[in-house]
Structure formats: C-alpha cells, structure tokens
mmCIF file of C-alpha atoms in Angstrom:
data_model
loop_
_atom_site.group_PDB
_atom_site.id
_atom_site.type_symbol
_atom_site.label_atom_id
_atom_site.label_comp_id
_atom_site.label_asym_id
_atom_site.label_seq_id
_atom_site.Cartn_x
_atom_site.Cartn_y
_atom_site.Cartn_z
ATOM 1 C CA UNK A 923 127.200 79.867 130.832
ATOM 2 C CA UNK A 924 124.617 80.516 128.107
ATOM 3 C CA UNK A 925 121.811 79.530 130.468
ATOM 4 C CA UNK A 926 123.079 81.949 133.125
ATOM 5 C CA UNK A 927 123.271 84.841 130.649
ATOM 6 C CA UNK A 928 119.790 84.040 129.343
ATOM 7 C CA UNK A 929 118.459 83.877 132.869
ATOM 8 C CA UNK A 930 120.006 87.248 133.803
ATOM 9 C CA UNK A 931 118.642 88.818 130.637
ATOM 10 C CA UNK A 932 115.187 87.488 131.414
ATOM 11 C CA UNK A 933 115.345 88.837 134.943
ATOM 12 C CA UNK A 934 116.440 92.248 133.619
ATOM 13 C CA UNK A 935 113.529 92.326 131.219
ATOM 14 C CA UNK A 936 111.087 91.422 133.969
ATOM 15 C CA UNK A 937 112.478 94.139 136.235
ATOM 16 C CA UNK A 938 112.330 96.713 133.425
ATOM 17 C CA UNK A 939 116.075 97.427 133.386
ATOM 18 C CA UNK A 940 116.499 97.380 129.614
ATOM 19 C CA UNK A 941 119.301 99.781 128.811
ATOM 20 C CA UNK A 942 118.471 102.098 125.946
ATOM 21 C CA UNK A 943 121.134 103.021 123.462
ATOM 22 C CA UNK A 944 122.353 106.596 123.066
ATOM 23 C CA UNK A 945 120.844 106.802 119.583
ATOM 24 C CA UNK A 946 117.443 105.704 120.921
ATOM 25 C CA UNK A 947 117.500 108.365 123.631
ATOM 26 C CA UNK A 948 118.450 111.064 121.129
ATOM 27 C CA UNK A 949 115.677 109.951 118.782
ATOM 28 C CA UNK A 950 113.086 110.061 121.570
ATOM 29 C CA UNK A 951 114.109 113.557 122.632
ATOM 30 C CA UNK A 952 114.216 114.907 119.088
ATOM 31 C CA UNK A 953 110.867 113.299 118.354
ATOM 32 C CA UNK A 954 109.379 114.863 121.497
ATOM 33 C CA UNK A 955 110.663 118.313 120.555
ATOM 34 C CA UNK A 956 109.332 117.993 117.007
ATOM 35 C CA UNK A 957 105.905 116.845 118.206
ATOM 36 C CA UNK A 958 105.674 119.710 120.718
ATOM 37 C CA UNK A 959 106.685 122.173 118.005
ATOM 38 C CA UNK A 960 104.172 120.725 115.554
ATOM 39 C CA UNK A 961 101.384 120.864 118.173
ATOM 40 C CA UNK A 962 102.288 124.489 118.957
ATOM 41 C CA UNK A 963 102.105 125.418 115.269
ATOM 42 C CA UNK A 964 98.672 123.821 115.037
ATOM 43 C CA UNK A 965 97.309 125.445 118.221
ATOM 44 C CA UNK A 966 98.695 128.947 117.774
ATOM 45 C CA UNK A 967 96.224 130.153 115.075
ATOM 46 C CA UNK A 968 93.219 128.994 117.074
ATOM 47 C CA UNK A 969 94.494 130.521 120.336
ATOM 48 C CA UNK A 970 95.249 133.746 118.479
ATOM 49 C CA UNK A 971 91.686 133.855 117.128
ATOM 50 C CA UNK A 972 90.298 133.372 120.656
ATOM 51 C CA UNK A 973 92.520 136.169 121.981
ATOM 52 C CA UNK A 974 91.378 138.524 119.220
ATOM 53 C CA UNK A 975 87.713 137.729 119.823
ATOM 54 C CA UNK A 976 88.092 138.593 123.529
ATOM 55 C CA UNK A 977 89.927 141.862 122.891
ATOM 56 C CA UNK A 978 88.583 145.386 122.513
ATOM 57 C CA UNK A 979 87.978 146.179 118.840
ATOM 58 C CA UNK A 980 89.711 149.563 118.791
ATOM 59 C CA UNK A 981 92.754 148.187 120.567
ATOM 60 C CA UNK A 982 92.861 145.112 118.294
ATOM 61 C CA UNK A 983 93.295 147.372 115.267
ATOM 62 C CA UNK A 984 96.766 148.258 116.597
ATOM 63 C CA UNK A 985 97.899 144.640 116.146
ATOM 64 C CA UNK A 986 100.393 142.794 118.297
ATOM 65 C CA UNK A 987 97.904 140.390 119.913
ATOM 66 C CA UNK A 988 99.105 136.805 120.035
ATOM 67 C CA UNK A 989 97.954 134.415 122.766
ATOM 68 C CA UNK A 990 96.288 136.727 125.301
ATOM 69 C CA UNK A 991 93.896 139.682 124.894
ATOM 70 C CA UNK A 992 95.470 143.052 125.683
ATOM 71 C CA UNK A 993 92.193 144.758 126.665
ATOM 72 C CA UNK A 994 89.579 142.191 127.640
ATOM 73 C CA UNK A 995 86.127 142.774 126.126
ATOM 74 C CA UNK A 996 83.055 140.658 125.352
ATOM 75 C CA UNK A 997 81.450 143.241 123.080
ATOM 76 C CA UNK A 998 81.928 141.140 119.941
ATOM 77 C CA UNK A 999 80.080 138.188 121.488
ATOM 78 C CA UNK A 1000 77.355 140.501 122.822
ATOM 79 C CA UNK A 1001 76.729 141.800 119.309
ATOM 80 C CA UNK A 1002 76.484 138.248 118.004
ATOM 81 C CA UNK A 1003 74.049 137.024 120.644
ATOM 82 C CA UNK A 1004 71.918 140.172 120.522
ATOM 83 C CA UNK A 1005 70.983 139.329 116.948
ATOM 84 C CA UNK A 1006 67.398 138.066 117.013
ATOM 85 C CA UNK A 1007 67.906 135.827 114.010
ATOM 86 C CA UNK A 1008 70.912 134.053 115.507
ATOM 87 C CA UNK A 1009 68.924 131.408 117.405
ATOM 88 C CA UNK A 1010 66.770 130.750 114.351
ATOM 89 C CA UNK A 1011 69.834 130.258 112.170
ATOM 90 C CA UNK A 1012 71.450 128.067 114.828
ATOM 91 C CA UNK A 1013 68.367 125.839 114.963
ATOM 92 C CA UNK A 1014 68.247 125.491 111.172
ATOM 93 C CA UNK A 1015 71.971 124.641 111.102
ATOM 94 C CA UNK A 1016 71.509 121.952 113.761
ATOM 95 C CA UNK A 1017 68.493 120.547 111.907
ATOM 96 C CA UNK A 1018 70.455 120.488 108.655
ATOM 97 C CA UNK A 1019 73.390 118.694 110.283
ATOM 98 C CA UNK A 1020 71.175 116.054 111.902
ATOM 99 C CA UNK A 1021 68.900 115.372 108.912
ATOM 100 C CA UNK A 1022 71.648 115.669 106.305
ATOM 101 C CA UNK A 1023 74.103 113.477 108.194
ATOM 102 C CA UNK A 1024 71.648 110.705 109.086
ATOM 103 C CA UNK A 1025 70.080 110.451 105.625
ATOM 104 C CA UNK A 1026 73.403 110.844 103.802
ATOM 105 C CA UNK A 1027 75.224 108.203 105.847
ATOM 106 C CA UNK A 1028 72.378 105.675 105.647
ATOM 107 C CA UNK A 1029 71.820 106.094 101.899
ATOM 108 C CA UNK A 1030 75.522 106.155 101.030
ATOM 109 C CA UNK A 1031 76.081 103.106 103.226
ATOM 110 C CA UNK A 1032 73.268 101.277 101.453
ATOM 111 C CA UNK A 1033 74.829 102.128 98.095
ATOM 112 C CA UNK A 1034 78.217 100.897 99.341
ATOM 113 C CA UNK A 1035 76.605 97.636 100.444
ATOM 114 C CA UNK A 1036 74.917 97.172 97.055
ATOM 115 C CA UNK A 1037 78.138 97.638 95.075
ATOM 116 C CA UNK A 1038 79.876 95.203 97.448
ATOM 117 C CA UNK A 1039 77.418 92.304 97.023
ATOM 118 C CA UNK A 1040 79.237 89.822 94.810
ATOM 119 C CA UNK A 1041 76.160 88.139 93.345
ATOM 120 C CA UNK A 1042 74.693 91.463 92.173
ATOM 121 C CA UNK A 1043 75.440 91.633 88.444
ATOM 122 C CA UNK A 1044 75.182 95.408 88.114
ATOM 123 C CA UNK A 1045 77.492 96.366 90.972
ATOM 124 C CA UNK A 1046 80.478 97.246 88.760
ATOM 125 C CA UNK A 1047 78.354 99.430 86.509
ATOM 126 C CA UNK A 1048 76.859 101.273 89.488
ATOM 127 C CA UNK A 1049 80.277 101.836 91.005
ATOM 128 C CA UNK A 1050 81.632 103.265 87.757
ATOM 129 C CA UNK A 1051 78.505 105.380 87.291
ATOM 130 C CA UNK A 1052 78.894 107.093 90.656
ATOM 131 C CA UNK A 1053 82.675 107.413 90.371
ATOM 132 C CA UNK A 1054 82.159 109.134 87.015
ATOM 133 C CA UNK A 1055 80.248 111.915 88.795
ATOM 134 C CA UNK A 1056 83.315 112.624 90.947
ATOM 135 C CA UNK A 1057 85.227 113.862 87.903
ATOM 136 C CA UNK A 1058 82.450 115.243 85.693
ATOM 137 C CA UNK A 1059 79.455 117.291 86.802
ATOM 138 C CA UNK A 1060 76.758 119.329 85.108
ATOM 139 C CA UNK A 1061 78.077 122.608 86.470
ATOM 140 C CA UNK A 1062 76.540 125.281 88.654
ATOM 141 C CA UNK A 1063 74.010 126.739 86.198
ATOM 142 C CA UNK A 1064 72.495 123.396 85.019
ATOM 143 C CA UNK A 1065 72.307 122.264 88.644
ATOM 144 C CA UNK A 1066 70.556 125.480 89.631
ATOM 145 C CA UNK A 1067 68.048 125.133 86.773
ATOM 146 C CA UNK A 1068 67.398 121.507 87.732
ATOM 147 C CA UNK A 1069 66.675 122.438 91.347
ATOM 148 C CA UNK A 1070 64.327 125.185 90.175
ATOM 149 C CA UNK A 1071 62.460 122.683 87.971
ATOM 150 C CA UNK A 1072 62.160 120.262 90.892
ATOM 151 C CA UNK A 1073 60.808 122.996 93.159
ATOM 152 C CA UNK A 1074 63.635 122.723 95.689
ATOM 153 C CA UNK A 1075 64.289 126.464 95.864
ATOM 154 C CA UNK A 1076 63.427 128.117 99.217
ATOM 155 C CA UNK A 1077 62.856 124.730 100.871
ATOM 156 C CA UNK A 1078 64.730 122.839 103.558
ATOM 157 C CA UNK A 1079 64.867 119.792 101.260
ATOM 158 C CA UNK A 1080 67.527 121.400 99.070
ATOM 159 C CA UNK A 1081 70.003 121.080 101.951
ATOM 160 C CA UNK A 1082 69.878 117.309 102.354
ATOM 161 C CA UNK A 1083 68.334 115.736 99.223
ATOM 162 C CA UNK A 1084 71.300 116.452 96.851
ATOM 163 C CA UNK A 1085 73.688 115.057 99.477
ATOM 164 C CA UNK A 1086 72.026 111.656 99.876
ATOM 165 C CA UNK A 1087 74.766 109.878 97.905
ATOM 166 C CA UNK A 1088 78.468 110.691 97.987
ATOM 167 C CA UNK A 1089 80.745 108.725 95.614
ATOM 168 C CA UNK A 1090 83.830 109.376 97.720
ATOM 169 C CA UNK A 1091 82.172 108.190 100.936
ATOM 170 C CA UNK A 1092 80.753 105.230 99.011
ATOM 171 C CA UNK A 1093 84.242 104.103 98.019
ATOM 172 C CA UNK A 1094 85.461 104.330 101.635
ATOM 173 C CA UNK A 1095 82.494 102.373 102.949
ATOM 174 C CA UNK A 1096 82.660 99.770 100.177
ATOM 175 C CA UNK A 1097 86.347 99.191 100.894
ATOM 176 C CA UNK A 1098 85.480 98.524 104.539
ATOM 177 C CA UNK A 1099 82.493 96.293 103.779
ATOM 178 C CA UNK A 1100 84.490 94.126 101.365
ATOM 179 C CA UNK A 1101 86.743 93.069 104.247
ATOM 180 C CA UNK A 1102 83.826 91.694 106.267
ATOM 181 C CA UNK A 1103 83.279 87.900 106.154
ATOM 182 C CA UNK A 1104 80.894 86.878 103.376
ATOM 183 C CA UNK A 1105 79.786 83.862 105.397
ATOM 184 C CA UNK A 1106 77.844 86.107 107.781
ATOM 185 C CA UNK A 1107 75.735 87.574 105.005
ATOM 186 C CA UNK A 1108 75.296 84.211 103.263
ATOM 187 C CA UNK A 1109 74.042 82.582 106.459
ATOM 188 C CA UNK A 1110 71.601 85.469 106.976
ATOM 189 C CA UNK A 1111 70.251 85.008 103.433
ATOM 190 C CA UNK A 1112 69.859 81.272 104.038
ATOM 191 C CA UNK A 1113 67.798 82.084 107.139
ATOM 192 C CA UNK A 1114 65.468 84.196 105.007
ATOM 193 C CA UNK A 1115 66.720 87.701 105.796
ATOM 194 C CA UNK A 1116 66.052 90.346 103.173
ATOM 195 C CA UNK A 1117 68.853 92.591 101.964
ATOM 196 C CA UNK A 1118 67.459 95.592 103.846
ATOM 197 C CA UNK A 1119 67.302 93.587 107.062
ATOM 198 C CA UNK A 1120 70.883 92.434 106.550
ATOM 199 C CA UNK A 1121 71.919 96.037 106.012
ATOM 200 C CA UNK A 1122 70.208 97.507 109.074
ATOM 201 C CA UNK A 1123 70.575 94.627 111.573
ATOM 202 C CA UNK A 1124 73.880 93.045 110.573
ATOM 203 C CA UNK A 1125 75.987 95.340 108.426
ATOM 204 C CA UNK A 1126 75.535 98.622 110.304
ATOM 205 C CA UNK A 1127 76.378 97.180 113.769
ATOM 206 C CA UNK A 1128 79.498 95.560 112.269
ATOM 207 C CA UNK A 1129 80.520 98.778 110.484
ATOM 208 C CA UNK A 1130 80.136 101.330 113.278
ATOM 209 C CA UNK A 1131 83.734 102.669 112.888
ATOM 210 C CA UNK A 1132 83.416 103.576 109.206
ATOM 211 C CA UNK A 1133 79.861 104.880 109.640
ATOM 212 C CA UNK A 1134 80.978 107.122 112.519
ATOM 213 C CA UNK A 1135 83.959 108.400 110.536
ATOM 214 C CA UNK A 1136 81.799 109.242 107.525
ATOM 215 C CA UNK A 1137 79.246 110.874 109.837
ATOM 216 C CA UNK A 1138 81.958 113.240 111.118
ATOM 217 C CA UNK A 1139 82.936 114.186 107.557
ATOM 218 C CA UNK A 1140 79.319 114.734 106.559
ATOM 219 C CA UNK A 1141 78.392 116.717 109.685
ATOM 220 C CA UNK A 1142 81.336 119.087 109.274
ATOM 221 C CA UNK A 1143 80.435 119.637 105.618
ATOM 222 C CA UNK A 1144 76.798 120.472 106.420
ATOM 223 C CA UNK A 1145 77.762 122.700 109.358
ATOM 224 C CA UNK A 1146 80.265 124.775 107.361
ATOM 225 C CA UNK A 1147 78.190 124.995 104.172
ATOM 226 C CA UNK A 1148 76.903 128.459 103.293
ATOM 227 C CA UNK A 1149 77.290 128.954 99.531
ATOM 228 C CA UNK A 1150 74.354 126.721 98.627
ATOM 229 C CA UNK A 1151 72.228 128.642 101.155
ATOM 230 C CA UNK A 1152 72.871 131.885 99.290
ATOM 231 C CA UNK A 1153 72.096 130.328 95.905
ATOM 232 C CA UNK A 1154 69.075 128.138 96.608
ATOM 233 C CA UNK A 1155 67.487 130.171 99.429
ATOM 234 C CA UNK A 1156 66.976 133.686 98.010
ATOM 235 C CA UNK A 1157 64.002 134.426 100.283
ATOM 236 C CA UNK A 1158 66.109 133.971 103.432
ATOM 237 C CA UNK A 1159 63.463 131.790 105.086
ATOM 238 C CA UNK A 1160 65.897 128.912 105.664
ATOM 239 C CA UNK A 1161 69.097 130.855 106.304
ATOM 240 C CA UNK A 1162 71.593 128.979 108.450
ATOM 241 C CA UNK A 1163 73.824 130.287 111.222
ATOM 242 C CA UNK A 1164 76.792 130.806 108.914
ATOM 243 C CA UNK A 1165 74.761 133.080 106.605
ATOM 244 C CA UNK A 1166 73.476 135.197 109.494
ATOM 245 C CA UNK A 1167 76.987 135.620 110.862
ATOM 246 C CA UNK A 1168 78.316 136.544 107.420
ATOM 247 C CA UNK A 1169 75.539 139.110 106.989
ATOM 248 C CA UNK A 1170 76.276 140.622 110.410
ATOM 249 C CA UNK A 1171 79.971 140.882 109.625
ATOM 250 C CA UNK A 1172 79.269 142.668 106.344
ATOM 251 C CA UNK A 1173 76.909 145.018 108.184
ATOM 252 C CA UNK A 1174 79.591 146.004 110.701
ATOM 253 C CA UNK A 1175 82.147 146.560 107.959
ATOM 254 C CA UNK A 1176 79.712 148.735 105.984
ATOM 255 C CA UNK A 1177 78.714 150.840 108.990
ATOM 256 C CA UNK A 1178 82.282 151.496 110.044
ATOM 257 C CA UNK A 1179 83.144 152.667 106.531
ATOM 258 C CA UNK A 1180 80.383 155.304 106.584
ATOM 259 C CA UNK A 1181 81.520 158.186 108.756
ATOM 260 C CA UNK A 1182 78.203 160.073 108.694
ATOM 261 C CA UNK A 1183 76.203 157.385 110.483
ATOM 262 C CA UNK A 1184 77.452 158.260 113.956
ATOM 263 C CA UNK A 1185 74.382 156.873 115.681
ATOM 264 C CA UNK A 1186 74.683 153.525 113.979
ATOM 265 C CA UNK A 1187 78.430 153.551 114.487
ATOM 266 C CA UNK A 1188 78.041 154.090 118.235
ATOM 267 C CA UNK A 1189 76.372 150.689 118.494
ATOM 268 C CA UNK A 1190 79.626 149.070 117.321
ATOM 269 C CA UNK A 1191 82.105 151.552 118.766
ATOM 270 C CA UNK A 1192 83.949 148.953 120.847
ATOM 271 C CA UNK A 1193 84.256 146.299 118.154
ATOM 272 C CA UNK A 1194 85.898 146.040 114.765
ATOM 273 C CA UNK A 1195 85.600 143.676 111.792
ATOM 274 C CA UNK A 1196 88.769 141.975 113.086
ATOM 275 C CA UNK A 1197 87.328 141.066 116.498
ATOM 276 C CA UNK A 1198 83.871 140.264 115.107
ATOM 277 C CA UNK A 1199 85.393 137.985 112.477
ATOM 278 C CA UNK A 1200 87.388 136.229 115.204
ATOM 279 C CA UNK A 1201 84.304 135.821 117.418
ATOM 280 C CA UNK A 1202 82.367 134.459 114.446
ATOM 281 C CA UNK A 1203 85.117 131.921 113.745
ATOM 282 C CA UNK A 1204 85.146 130.766 117.369
ATOM 283 C CA UNK A 1205 81.355 130.492 117.509
ATOM 284 C CA UNK A 1206 81.211 128.386 114.339
ATOM 285 C CA UNK A 1207 84.191 126.187 115.271
ATOM 286 C CA UNK A 1208 83.366 125.317 118.890
ATOM 287 C CA UNK A 1209 80.506 122.851 118.170
ATOM 288 C CA UNK A 1210 82.778 120.807 115.914
ATOM 289 C CA UNK A 1211 85.588 120.957 118.474
ATOM 290 C CA UNK A 1212 83.272 119.591 121.173
ATOM 291 C CA UNK A 1213 81.812 116.806 119.006
ATOM 292 C CA UNK A 1214 85.014 115.589 117.338
ATOM 293 C CA UNK A 1215 86.699 114.014 120.447
ATOM 294 C CA UNK A 1216 83.744 111.657 120.944
ATOM 295 C CA UNK A 1217 84.071 110.331 117.381
ATOM 296 C CA UNK A 1218 87.865 110.358 117.233
ATOM 297 C CA UNK A 1219 88.201 106.724 118.360
ATOM 298 C CA UNK A 1220 86.216 105.656 115.289
ATOM 299 C CA UNK A 1221 87.774 108.186 112.950
ATOM 300 C CA UNK A 1222 91.188 106.604 112.284
ATOM 301 C CA UNK A 1223 90.044 102.994 112.457
ATOM 302 C CA UNK A 1224 87.061 103.536 110.193
ATOM 303 C CA UNK A 1225 89.099 105.116 107.417
ATOM 304 C CA UNK A 1226 92.228 102.931 107.513
ATOM 305 C CA UNK A 1227 90.811 99.483 108.289
ATOM 306 C CA UNK A 1228 89.188 99.102 104.893
ATOM 307 C CA UNK A 1229 92.384 100.106 103.084
ATOM 308 C CA UNK A 1230 94.279 96.947 104.124
ATOM 309 C CA UNK A 1231 93.694 93.950 101.890
ATOM 310 C CA UNK A 1232 94.507 90.416 102.873
#
C-alpha cells in the first residue's frame, strides 16, 4: 500500500501535477500584484520625465502631462544639441568616466588585496587608517587649498587622482577577496610570482564579479559628478557635460524671466525650463541606463558573495 502511494506520488511529480494549496495560489497572486505595482511606481517618474521632454514647452506649463506628451515637440532636444560645447563636454565626461573608473578600480582593488594578505603585518593598521577617513575628513576648504598647492586646479588630473582609493569600495572588495582560497596565492608565491603578478593575473580574473560591481558604482559617480567641476575648474577648460547642461538650463531660465529681450526669447519660445530640465535629465540618464544591464549579472553577485562567511 505504501509502495503504491509512493509510486503514484512519484509519477505525479514527474508529470508536473503537483496540486498547489489555496494559500499558495493567493500568495502568488498577491505577490504578482505587489511586484507590478512596485515596478509601476519605479517606472512612472522616468516615463513622466520622457513625456515632458517630448512636449511643447508652452503647453507643458499648463501641467497635466503624465505618460504621454500632449503636444509633441523636439525643440528641447534641438536646443541641447545645437550647443557647440555639448560634444566637448560629452567627450570630457566620457574620458573622465573611463580614466577615473579604470584607475580607481585597479588601485582600490590593489589596496583591498594588500589588507587581505594574512602575512602582511601592517594590514590591520592600513585598514583602520582608510576606514578612519570615511568618518573624518579635512573639509572642503582645506581640501581646496591642498589641491591648489598641488597644482591640480584647471587640470584633468583633479577628476581622477583624488578618487584613486575609496575606503568603502575597499571594504567590499576585501570582504570578497578574503573568501578566496589562500592555497591558490600560496602556490603562486612558491612558484616565484610577485605580489603584483598575483594581483593582475590571478586575483583580478577570479574577482570579476566584485570588480564589475565596483566599476558600475564608480562610473555612475564620475558621470553624475558636477560640483567638483565648478570648484576645481574655474577656467571652464575641462567642463563636463553636466556643467554645460546646467549652464544652458540657467540661461533659459534667465532669458525667460527678462521680458525686454524679445529677440533672445524668440530663440526659446517653444521650450520652457520644465521641458529643458526634463530633456537634460533624459540625456544624462540614458548612457547609464544602456550600460547598467550589461553589468547587472555581476552587480548582485559581486556585492553579496563576499558578505557570506563560512
């Protein structure tokens, strides 16, 4: 009797006829509704921004635009792309992201490897030294004076040199590296490999998930950064895309507040600060939106794998 029941149960499992309970069905449906609602809440602001950017500026001032433009217009994007300095700022932003991300990830990863080497006597001191900087800093004015003394003002170096080492990223990477087998590194040292060779030829290929995740964090930070450009680049020679877009937005707002400048106002008659701000947001966000899906498979694994201790 028991054998027959077990056999029937096994056949049911093989055929996929496992009967779900009522509570399980209710949970699945409620979970589906909640996830759809949560996704809608997350997507609505972005879709609303796109609709505003594609709408006529005068009509957008009336409000009431949600997911679709009421009067379709590309004037806001035309104003953005007609700016001669836009391509220059875009190129500088791309260069900053590439140089800043590559150098920052490699140097921070090397620091994380150093503080994870068990036979290095100063690793605890170095870890505490960098963690201390997470909570206490010199402040804006001393940092500005230091950069002036070092001659970093009005140079491209000021964008990537201060970001070579990140204590927070170092802790994430070190947590990941500590879970890797020590026998691999010990055997490499016995074969005569230097620490730099171990880092570049062994550690980095084994730590691609965490390196990719940190690269996404770093790239987004460099791409969105604009405040340091205003402070350390007073000449405007190395202005990034975000600064040019901010300057253009302020220009439109100033012109539309001056009623006497009819000639200047006619250039922007079909746009408003609302639509231009929306177009600026879309233009700055799209590169990150396109890059993020390619790194998403490393993103979750790289951050969470190092947090689990055996």
